[in-house]
Coordinates of C-alpha atoms and ligand atoms in Angstrom, one line a residue:
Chain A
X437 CA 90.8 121.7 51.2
X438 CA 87.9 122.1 53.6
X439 CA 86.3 124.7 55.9
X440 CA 87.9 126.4 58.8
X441 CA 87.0 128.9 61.1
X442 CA 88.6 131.9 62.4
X443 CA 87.5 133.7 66.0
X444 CA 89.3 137.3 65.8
X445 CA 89.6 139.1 69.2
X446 CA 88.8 142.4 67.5
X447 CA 86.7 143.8 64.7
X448 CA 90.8 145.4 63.2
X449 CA 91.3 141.7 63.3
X450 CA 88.3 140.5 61.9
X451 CA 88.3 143.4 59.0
X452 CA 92.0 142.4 58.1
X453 CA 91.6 138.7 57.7
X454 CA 88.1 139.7 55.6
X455 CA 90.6 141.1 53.1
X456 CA 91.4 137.7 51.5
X457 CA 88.5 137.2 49.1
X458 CA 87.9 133.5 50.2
X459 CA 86.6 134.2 53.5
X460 CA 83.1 135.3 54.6
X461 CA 81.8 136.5 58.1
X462 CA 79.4 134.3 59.9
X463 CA 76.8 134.9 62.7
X464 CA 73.6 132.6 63.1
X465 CA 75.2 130.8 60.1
X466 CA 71.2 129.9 59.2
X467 CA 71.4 132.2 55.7
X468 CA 75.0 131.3 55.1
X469 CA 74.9 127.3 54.8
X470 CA 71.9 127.6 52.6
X471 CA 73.8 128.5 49.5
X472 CA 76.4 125.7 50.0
X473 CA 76.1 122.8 48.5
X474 CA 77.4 119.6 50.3
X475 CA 80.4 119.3 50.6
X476 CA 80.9 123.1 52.3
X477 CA 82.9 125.1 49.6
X478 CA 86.7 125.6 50.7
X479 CA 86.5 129.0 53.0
X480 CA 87.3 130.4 56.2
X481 CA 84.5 131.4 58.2
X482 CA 85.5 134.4 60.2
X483 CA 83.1 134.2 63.6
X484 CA 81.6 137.6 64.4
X485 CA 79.9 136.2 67.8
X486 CA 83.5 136.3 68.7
X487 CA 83.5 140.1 68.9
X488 CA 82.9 141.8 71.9
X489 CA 81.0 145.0 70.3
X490 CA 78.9 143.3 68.1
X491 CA 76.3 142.1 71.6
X492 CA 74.0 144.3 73.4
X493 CA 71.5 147.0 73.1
X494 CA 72.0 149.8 74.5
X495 CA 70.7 153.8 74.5
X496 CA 73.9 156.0 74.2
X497 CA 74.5 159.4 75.2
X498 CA 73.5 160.7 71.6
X499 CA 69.5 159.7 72.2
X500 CA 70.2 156.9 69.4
X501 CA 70.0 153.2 70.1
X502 CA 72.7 151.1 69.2
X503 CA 71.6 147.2 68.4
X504 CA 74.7 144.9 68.5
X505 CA 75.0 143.3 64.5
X506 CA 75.1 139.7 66.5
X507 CA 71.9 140.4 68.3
X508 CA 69.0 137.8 67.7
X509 CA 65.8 138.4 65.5
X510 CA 64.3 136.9 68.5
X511 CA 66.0 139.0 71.1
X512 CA 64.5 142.2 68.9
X513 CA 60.8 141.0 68.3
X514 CA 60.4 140.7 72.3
X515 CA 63.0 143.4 73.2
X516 CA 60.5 146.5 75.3
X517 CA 63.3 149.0 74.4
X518 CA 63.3 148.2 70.5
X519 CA 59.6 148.0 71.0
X520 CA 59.6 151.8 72.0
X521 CA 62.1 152.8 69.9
X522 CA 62.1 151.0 66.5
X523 CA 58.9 149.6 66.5
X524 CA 59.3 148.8 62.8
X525 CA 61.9 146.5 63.6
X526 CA 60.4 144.5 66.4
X527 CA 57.4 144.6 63.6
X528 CA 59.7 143.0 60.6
X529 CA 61.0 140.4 63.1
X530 CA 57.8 138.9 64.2
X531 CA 56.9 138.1 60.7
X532 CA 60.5 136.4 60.2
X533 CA 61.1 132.7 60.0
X534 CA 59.5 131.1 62.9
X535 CA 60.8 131.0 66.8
X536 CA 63.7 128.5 66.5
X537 CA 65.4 130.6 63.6
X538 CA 65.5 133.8 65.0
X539 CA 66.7 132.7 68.3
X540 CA 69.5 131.7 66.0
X541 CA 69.8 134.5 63.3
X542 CA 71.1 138.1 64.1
X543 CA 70.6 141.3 62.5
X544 CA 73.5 141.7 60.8
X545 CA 73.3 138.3 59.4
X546 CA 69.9 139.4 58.5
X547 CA 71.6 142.4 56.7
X548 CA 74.3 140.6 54.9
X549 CA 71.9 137.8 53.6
X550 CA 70.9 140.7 51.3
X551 CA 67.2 140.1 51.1
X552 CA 66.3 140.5 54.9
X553 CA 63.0 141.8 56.0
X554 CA 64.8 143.8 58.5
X555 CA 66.3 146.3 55.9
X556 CA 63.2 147.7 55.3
X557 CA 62.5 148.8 58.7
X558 CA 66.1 149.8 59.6
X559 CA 65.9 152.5 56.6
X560 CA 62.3 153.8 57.4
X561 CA 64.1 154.3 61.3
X562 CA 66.8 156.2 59.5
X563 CA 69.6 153.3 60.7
X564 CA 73.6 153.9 60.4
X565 CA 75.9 151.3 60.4
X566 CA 78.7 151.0 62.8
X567 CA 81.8 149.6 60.8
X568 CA 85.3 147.9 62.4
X569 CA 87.2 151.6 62.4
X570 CA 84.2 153.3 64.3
X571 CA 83.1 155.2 61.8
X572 CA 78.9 155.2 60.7
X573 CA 77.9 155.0 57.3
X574 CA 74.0 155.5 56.8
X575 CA 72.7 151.9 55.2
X576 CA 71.6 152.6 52.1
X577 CA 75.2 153.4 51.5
X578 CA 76.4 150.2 52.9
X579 CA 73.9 148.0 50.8
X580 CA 75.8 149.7 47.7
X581 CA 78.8 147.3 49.0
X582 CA 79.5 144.3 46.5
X583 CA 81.0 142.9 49.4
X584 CA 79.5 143.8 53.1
X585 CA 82.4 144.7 54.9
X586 CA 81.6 144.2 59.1
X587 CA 79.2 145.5 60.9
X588 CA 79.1 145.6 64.3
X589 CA 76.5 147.6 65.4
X590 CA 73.1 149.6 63.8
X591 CA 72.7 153.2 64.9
X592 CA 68.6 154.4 65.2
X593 CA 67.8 158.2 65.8
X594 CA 65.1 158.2 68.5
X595 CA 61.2 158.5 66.5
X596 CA 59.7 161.5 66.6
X597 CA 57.3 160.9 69.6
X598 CA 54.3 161.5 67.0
X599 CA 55.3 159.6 64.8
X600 CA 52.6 156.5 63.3
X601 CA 53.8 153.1 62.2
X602 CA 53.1 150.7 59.5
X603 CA 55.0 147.5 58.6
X604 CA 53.9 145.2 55.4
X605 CA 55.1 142.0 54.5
X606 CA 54.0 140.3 51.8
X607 CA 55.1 137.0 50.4
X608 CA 54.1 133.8 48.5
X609 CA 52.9 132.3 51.2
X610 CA 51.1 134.3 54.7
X611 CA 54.1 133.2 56.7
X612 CA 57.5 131.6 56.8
X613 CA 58.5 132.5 53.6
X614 CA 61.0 135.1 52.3
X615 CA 59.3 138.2 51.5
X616 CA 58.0 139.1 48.0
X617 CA 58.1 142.8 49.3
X618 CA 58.5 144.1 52.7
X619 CA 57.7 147.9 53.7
X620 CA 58.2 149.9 56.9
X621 CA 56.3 153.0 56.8
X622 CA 57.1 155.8 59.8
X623 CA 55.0 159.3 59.2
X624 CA 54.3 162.0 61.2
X625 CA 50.8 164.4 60.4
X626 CA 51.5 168.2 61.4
X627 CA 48.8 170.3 62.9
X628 CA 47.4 171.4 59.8
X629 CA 47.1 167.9 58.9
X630 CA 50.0 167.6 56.6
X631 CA 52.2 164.7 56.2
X632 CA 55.6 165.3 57.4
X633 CA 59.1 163.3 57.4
X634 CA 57.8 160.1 56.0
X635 CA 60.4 157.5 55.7
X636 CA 59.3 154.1 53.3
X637 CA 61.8 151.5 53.4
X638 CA 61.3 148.7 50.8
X639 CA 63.1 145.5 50.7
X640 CA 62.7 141.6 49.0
X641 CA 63.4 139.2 47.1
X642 CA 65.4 140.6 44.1
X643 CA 64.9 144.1 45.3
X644 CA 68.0 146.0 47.4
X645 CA 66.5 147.8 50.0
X646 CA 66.1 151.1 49.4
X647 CA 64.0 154.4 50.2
X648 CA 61.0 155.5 48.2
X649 CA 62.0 158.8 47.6
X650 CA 60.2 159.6 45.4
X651 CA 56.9 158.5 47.0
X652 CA 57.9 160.3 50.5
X653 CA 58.2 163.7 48.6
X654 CA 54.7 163.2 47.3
X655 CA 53.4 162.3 50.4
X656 CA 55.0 164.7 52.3
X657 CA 53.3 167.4 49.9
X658 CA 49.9 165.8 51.0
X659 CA 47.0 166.2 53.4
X660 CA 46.5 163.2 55.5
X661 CA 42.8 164.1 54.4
X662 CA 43.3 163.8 51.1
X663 CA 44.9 160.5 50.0
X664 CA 42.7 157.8 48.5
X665 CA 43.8 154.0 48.0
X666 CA 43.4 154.6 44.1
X667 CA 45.7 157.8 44.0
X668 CA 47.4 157.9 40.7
X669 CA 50.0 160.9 41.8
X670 CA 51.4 158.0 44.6
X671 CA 51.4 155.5 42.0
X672 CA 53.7 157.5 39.6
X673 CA 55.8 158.5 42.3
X674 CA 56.1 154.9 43.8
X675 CA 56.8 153.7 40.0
X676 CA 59.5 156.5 39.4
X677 CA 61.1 154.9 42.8
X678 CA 61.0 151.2 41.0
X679 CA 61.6 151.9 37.4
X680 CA 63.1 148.4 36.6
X681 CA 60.4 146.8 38.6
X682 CA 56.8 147.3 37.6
X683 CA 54.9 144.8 39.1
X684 CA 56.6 145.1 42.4
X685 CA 55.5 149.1 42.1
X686 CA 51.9 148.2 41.8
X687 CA 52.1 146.0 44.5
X688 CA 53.9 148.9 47.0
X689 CA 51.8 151.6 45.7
X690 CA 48.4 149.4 46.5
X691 CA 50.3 148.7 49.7
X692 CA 51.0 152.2 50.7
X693 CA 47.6 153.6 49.1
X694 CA 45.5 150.8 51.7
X695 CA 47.3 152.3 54.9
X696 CA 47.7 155.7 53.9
X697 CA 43.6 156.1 53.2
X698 CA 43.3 154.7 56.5
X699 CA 45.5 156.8 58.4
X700 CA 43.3 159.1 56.6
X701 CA 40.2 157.7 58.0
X702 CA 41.5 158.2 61.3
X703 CA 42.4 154.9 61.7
X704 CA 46.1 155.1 62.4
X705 CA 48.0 152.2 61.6
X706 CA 49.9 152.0 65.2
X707 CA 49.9 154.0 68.7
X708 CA 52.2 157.1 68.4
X709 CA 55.7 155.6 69.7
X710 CA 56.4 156.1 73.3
X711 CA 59.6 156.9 74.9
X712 CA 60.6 153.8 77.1
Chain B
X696 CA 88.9 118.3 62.5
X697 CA 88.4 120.3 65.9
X698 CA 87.5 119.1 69.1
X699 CA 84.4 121.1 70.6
X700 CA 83.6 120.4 74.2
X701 CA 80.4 120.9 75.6
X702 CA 77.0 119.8 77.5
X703 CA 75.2 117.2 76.0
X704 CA 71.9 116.4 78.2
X705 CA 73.1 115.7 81.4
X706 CA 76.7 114.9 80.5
X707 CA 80.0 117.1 79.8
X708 CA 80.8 115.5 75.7
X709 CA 83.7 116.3 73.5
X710 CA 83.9 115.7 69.6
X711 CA 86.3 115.6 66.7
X712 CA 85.0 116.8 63.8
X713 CA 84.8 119.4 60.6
X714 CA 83.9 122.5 62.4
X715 CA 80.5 122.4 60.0
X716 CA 79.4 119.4 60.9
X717 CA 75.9 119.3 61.7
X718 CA 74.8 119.6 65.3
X719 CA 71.8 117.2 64.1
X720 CA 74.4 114.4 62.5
X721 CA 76.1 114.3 65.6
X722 CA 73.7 113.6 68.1
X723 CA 72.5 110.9 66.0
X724 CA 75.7 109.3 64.5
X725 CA 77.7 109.7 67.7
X726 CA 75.7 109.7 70.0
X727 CA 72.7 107.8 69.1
X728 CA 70.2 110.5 70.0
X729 CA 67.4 109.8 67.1
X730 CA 64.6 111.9 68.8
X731 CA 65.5 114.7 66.7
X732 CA 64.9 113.9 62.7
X733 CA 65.7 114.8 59.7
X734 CA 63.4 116.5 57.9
X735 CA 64.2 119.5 55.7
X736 CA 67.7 119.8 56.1
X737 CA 67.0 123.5 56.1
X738 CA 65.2 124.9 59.2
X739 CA 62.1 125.1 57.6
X740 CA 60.3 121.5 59.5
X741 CA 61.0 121.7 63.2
X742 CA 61.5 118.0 63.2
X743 CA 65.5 118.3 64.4
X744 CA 64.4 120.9 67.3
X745 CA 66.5 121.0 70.6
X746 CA 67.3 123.1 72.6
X747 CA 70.6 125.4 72.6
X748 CA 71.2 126.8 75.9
X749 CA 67.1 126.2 77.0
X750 CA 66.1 128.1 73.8
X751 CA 64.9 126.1 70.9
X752 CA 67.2 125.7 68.1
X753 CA 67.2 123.4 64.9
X754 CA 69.7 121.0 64.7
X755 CA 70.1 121.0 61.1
X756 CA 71.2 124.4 61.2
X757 CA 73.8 124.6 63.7
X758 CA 77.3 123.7 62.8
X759 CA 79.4 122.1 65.3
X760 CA 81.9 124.4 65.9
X761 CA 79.2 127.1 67.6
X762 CA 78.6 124.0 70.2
X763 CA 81.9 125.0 71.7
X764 CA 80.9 125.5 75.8
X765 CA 76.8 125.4 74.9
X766 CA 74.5 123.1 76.7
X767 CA 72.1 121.1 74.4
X768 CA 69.3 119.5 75.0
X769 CA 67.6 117.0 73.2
X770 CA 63.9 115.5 73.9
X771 CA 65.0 112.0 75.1
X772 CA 65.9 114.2 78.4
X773 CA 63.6 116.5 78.3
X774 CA 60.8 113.8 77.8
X775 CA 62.6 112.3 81.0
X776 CA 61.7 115.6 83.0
X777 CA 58.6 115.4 85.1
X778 CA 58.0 118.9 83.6
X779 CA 57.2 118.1 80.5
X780 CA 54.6 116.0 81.5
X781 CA 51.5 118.8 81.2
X782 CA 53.3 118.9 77.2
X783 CA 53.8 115.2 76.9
X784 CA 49.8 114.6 78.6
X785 CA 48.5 117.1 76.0
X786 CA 49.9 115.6 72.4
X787 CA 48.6 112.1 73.8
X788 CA 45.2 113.1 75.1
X789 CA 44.5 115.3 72.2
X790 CA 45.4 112.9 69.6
X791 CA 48.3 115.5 68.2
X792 CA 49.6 113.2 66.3
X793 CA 49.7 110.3 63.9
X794 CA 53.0 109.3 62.7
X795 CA 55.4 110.8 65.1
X796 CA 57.7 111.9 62.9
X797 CA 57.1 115.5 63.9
X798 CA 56.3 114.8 67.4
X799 CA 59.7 115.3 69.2
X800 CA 60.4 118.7 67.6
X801 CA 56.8 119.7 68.5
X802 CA 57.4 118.7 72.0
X803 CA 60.3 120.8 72.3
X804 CA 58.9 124.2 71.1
X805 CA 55.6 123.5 73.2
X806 CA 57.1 122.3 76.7
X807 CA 59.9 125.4 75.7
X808 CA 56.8 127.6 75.2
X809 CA 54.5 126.1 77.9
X810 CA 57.7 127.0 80.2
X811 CA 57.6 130.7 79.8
X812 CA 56.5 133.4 82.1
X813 CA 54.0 134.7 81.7
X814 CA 52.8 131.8 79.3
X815 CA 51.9 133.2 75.8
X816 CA 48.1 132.9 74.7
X817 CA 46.7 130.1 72.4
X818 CA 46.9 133.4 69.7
X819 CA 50.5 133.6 70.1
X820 CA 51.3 130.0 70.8
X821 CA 50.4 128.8 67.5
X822 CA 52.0 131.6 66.0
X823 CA 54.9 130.4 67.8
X824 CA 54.8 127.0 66.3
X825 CA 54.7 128.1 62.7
X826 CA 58.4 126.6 62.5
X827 CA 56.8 123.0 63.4
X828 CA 56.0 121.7 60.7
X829 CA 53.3 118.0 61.0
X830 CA 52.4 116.2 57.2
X831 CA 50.1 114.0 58.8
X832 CA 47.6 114.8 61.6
X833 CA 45.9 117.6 59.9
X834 CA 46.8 120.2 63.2
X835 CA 43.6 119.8 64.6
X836 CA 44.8 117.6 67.5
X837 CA 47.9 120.1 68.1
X838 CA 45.5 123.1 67.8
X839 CA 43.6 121.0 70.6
X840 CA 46.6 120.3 72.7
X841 CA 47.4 124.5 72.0
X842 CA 44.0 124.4 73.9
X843 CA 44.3 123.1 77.1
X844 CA 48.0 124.1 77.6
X845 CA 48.1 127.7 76.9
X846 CA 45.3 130.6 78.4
X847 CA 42.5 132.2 76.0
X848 CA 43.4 135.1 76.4
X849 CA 46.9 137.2 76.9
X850 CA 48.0 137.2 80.6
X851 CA 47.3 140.5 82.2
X852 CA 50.9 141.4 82.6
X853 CA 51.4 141.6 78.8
X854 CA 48.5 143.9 78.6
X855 CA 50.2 147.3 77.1
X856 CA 47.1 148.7 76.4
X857 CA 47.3 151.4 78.9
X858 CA 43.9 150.3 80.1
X859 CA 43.1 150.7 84.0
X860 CA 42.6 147.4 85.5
Ligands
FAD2392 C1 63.8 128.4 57.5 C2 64.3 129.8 57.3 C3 63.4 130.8 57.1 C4 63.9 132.1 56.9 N1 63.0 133.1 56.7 C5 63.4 134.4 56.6 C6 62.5 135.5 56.5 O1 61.3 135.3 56.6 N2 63.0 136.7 56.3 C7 64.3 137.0 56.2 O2 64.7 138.1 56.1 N3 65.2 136.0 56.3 C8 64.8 134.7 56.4 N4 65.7 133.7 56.5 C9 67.1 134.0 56.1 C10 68.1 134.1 57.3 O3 68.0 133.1 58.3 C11 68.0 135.4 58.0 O4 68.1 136.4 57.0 C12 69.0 135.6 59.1 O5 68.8 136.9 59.7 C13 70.5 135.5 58.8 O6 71.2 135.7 60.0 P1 72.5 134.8 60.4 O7 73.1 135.5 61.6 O8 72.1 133.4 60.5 O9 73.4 135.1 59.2 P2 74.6 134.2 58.6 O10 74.1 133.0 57.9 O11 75.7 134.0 59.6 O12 75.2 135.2 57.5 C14 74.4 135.7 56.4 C15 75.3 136.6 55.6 O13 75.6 137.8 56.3 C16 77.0 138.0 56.5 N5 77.2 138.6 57.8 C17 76.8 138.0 59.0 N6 77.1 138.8 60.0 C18 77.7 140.0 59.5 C19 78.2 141.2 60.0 N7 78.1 141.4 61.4 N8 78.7 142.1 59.2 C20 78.7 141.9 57.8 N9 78.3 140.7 57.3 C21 77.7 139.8 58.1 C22 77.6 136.6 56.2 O14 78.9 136.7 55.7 C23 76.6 136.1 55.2 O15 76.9 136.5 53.9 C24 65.3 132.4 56.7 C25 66.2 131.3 56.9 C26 65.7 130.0 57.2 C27 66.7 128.9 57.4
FES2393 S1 65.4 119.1 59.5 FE1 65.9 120.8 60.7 S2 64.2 122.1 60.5 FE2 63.8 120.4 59.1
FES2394 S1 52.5 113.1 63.2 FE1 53.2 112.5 61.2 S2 54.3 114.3 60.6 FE2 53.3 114.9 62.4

């Protein structure tokens, strides 16, 4: 008994063969082998780089960008398009691993290693997953999946071309580690200085990623003017978005209470993204 | 066992193996390539760096079956390459390094990085090196040799400030 590996010519292919339990997609492969010990355990890889529709970046005729689920971190951190267009994502891949690895590891890889920093940002951007049959399915849907089925490519609605950024990670260590927490933060402020549409994605070790709900209903209830590092109404609402979690909801409320007081102070965590 | 076939330095190579097999095992069990080490085991050291197609990869982490029409290159022909001397000049001048465990790996991510246009700044360059890991020389000569081989400042092109010049 010993590994093999399967390169499908199409994601019906691919899908089908993922049906037998002992089988398990691979991309970079740098997440995968890490859980092996030696010898490799008795499965058949099934090679997503061998899928057509799983490279590329491209803007479609919807006004959403579509990121290939084979693409490399690396490709995305230097990408100008993703830079314009999901800034939080070219801002969770430069604090990933180091050069070598992401020219190796791709986003869905990143996705289906369960932990990623990337998941964060791909909720706050509103991301939907492209999956073998075409259809979407928004991700916090997918990440309910025991077992990922394939994805071939992430869907991102264009930002809002107000909107202000903010990407956190913070781990063990100040780089090269996996992430204790990671949060992607996109906001808009109306005219009358409200917050509007604010999107928190969370994600890290032992945490699925998910959205703050919670905390973006209070915020969106706010005045930009009016929020303080030591609010207690965001720290209720961020714990009510982590009940099984405390300490990590300390941690993301201090987070999000630091760069929301100083978007308050006028001191806005990123430029207003910019149509490329 | 599969046979992968593909580009080895300067030479077209084919090899039997697991498809898992470690790109880093090979190049030093078959082919007697021992610039790249092993450190980690786990992508984490940067001393197994080569380069996958002129990008740096680490050895340890690729298995051989993704080798399948890829060009490698390791540092024994990179070092070879007069264009690696300004990389090569640097480490030795600035005393980057004491054992030389490490030094091959940080070779390849520097020359990869000093190769780039426009050239990243000393900022970004040791940023860029965070995968490189060195036990023994304390960084101060690499953080010299980041010094004279990479500008101050960022090059004006990746200026996105939307400053006039
Ligand atoms: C030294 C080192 C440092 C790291 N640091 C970080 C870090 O800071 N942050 C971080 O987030 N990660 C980190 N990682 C983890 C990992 O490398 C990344 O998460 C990477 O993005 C995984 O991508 P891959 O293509 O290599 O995935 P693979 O190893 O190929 O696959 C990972 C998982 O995803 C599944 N998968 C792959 N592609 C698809 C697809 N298209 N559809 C469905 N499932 C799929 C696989 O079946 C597998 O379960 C690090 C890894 C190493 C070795
Ligand atoms: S041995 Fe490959 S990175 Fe350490
Ligand atoms: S010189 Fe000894 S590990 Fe770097």
């Amino acid at each position: 008994m010993s590994l093999s590996v399967l390169h499908p010519s199409t994601p019906a292919e691919a899908a089908a063969a993922h049906r037998d339990p002992a089988t398990a997609f691979i991309a970079g492969g740098t997440a995968l082998q890490l859980s092996w010990r030696s010898p490799a355990p008795a499965l058949t890889l099934i090679d997503v780089l061998a899928l057509e529709p799983v490279h590329g970046i491209a803007l479609q005729a919807d006004g959403s960008l579509r990121i290939g689920a084979a693409v490399s971190l690396e490709t995305l951190r230097t990408h100008a398009t993703v830079a314009a267009r999901a800034p939080l994502l070219a801002m969770a891949c430069d604090s990933l691993a180091a050069l070598a690895v992401r020219h190796l590891a791709t986003l869905g890889g990143n996705l289906g290693w369960r932990f990623g920093d990337t998941v964060a940002a791909l909720l706050a951007h509103r991301a939907e997953a492209e999956l073998a049959d075409g259809r979407r399915q928004a991700l916090s849907d997918l990440l309910a999946h025991d077992r990922l089925p394939l994805i071939l490519a992430l869907h991102l609605p264009p930002p809002h071309p107000e909107e202000h950024h903010f990407y956190e990670k913070v781990g063990h260590r100040a780089a090269f580690t996996p992430a204790r927490i990671a949060l992607a933060v996109a906001v808009c402020i109306g005219m009358d200085g409200r917050l509007q549409d604010t999107r928190i994605g969370l994600a890290g070790a032992g945490l699925s990623g998910r959205r703050l709900l919670h905390a973006e209903a209070w915020l969106n209830a706010c005045q930009a003017a009016r929020l303080g590092a030591a609010d207690r109404g965001l720290r209720a609402a961020v714990a009510a978005d982590l009940p099984a979690d405390p300490a990590s909801a300390r941690l993301a409320a201090r987070i999000l209470g630091g760069r929301f007081g100083r978007l308050q102070a006028g001191d806005a965590a990123s430029e207003p993204a910019t149509s490329p | 066992m599969s046979t992968v076939r593909f580009k080895l330095n300067t030479q077209a190579v084919s090899v039997s193996c697991a498809p898992d097999r470690r790109l880093l095992d090979i190049l030093r069990e078959d082919f007697g390539l021992i610039a790249a080490k092993p450190g980690c085991g786990v992508g984490r050291c940067g001393a197994c760096m080569v380069w996958i197609d002129d990008l740096p990869a680490n050895a340890c982490l690729v298995m051989a079956f993704r080798l399948e029409g890829r060009s490698v290159r390791t540092y024994e022909d990179v070092a070879a390459d007069a264009a690696s001397a300004p990389v090569r000049d640097a480490i030795a001048r600035c005393g980057a390094l004491q054992c030389g465990y490490c030094t091959p790996g940080l070779a390849m991510t520097l020359t990869h990085l000093h190769q780039q246009t426009p050239r990243p700044d000393r900022e970004q360059a040791a940023s860029l090196l965070s995968g490189n890991l060195c036990r023994c020389t304390g960084y101060g000569g690499i953080q010299r040799s980041i010094e004279q081989l990479f500008p101050a400042t960022p090059p004006l092109s990746a200026d996105n400030s939307g400053d006039s010049q």
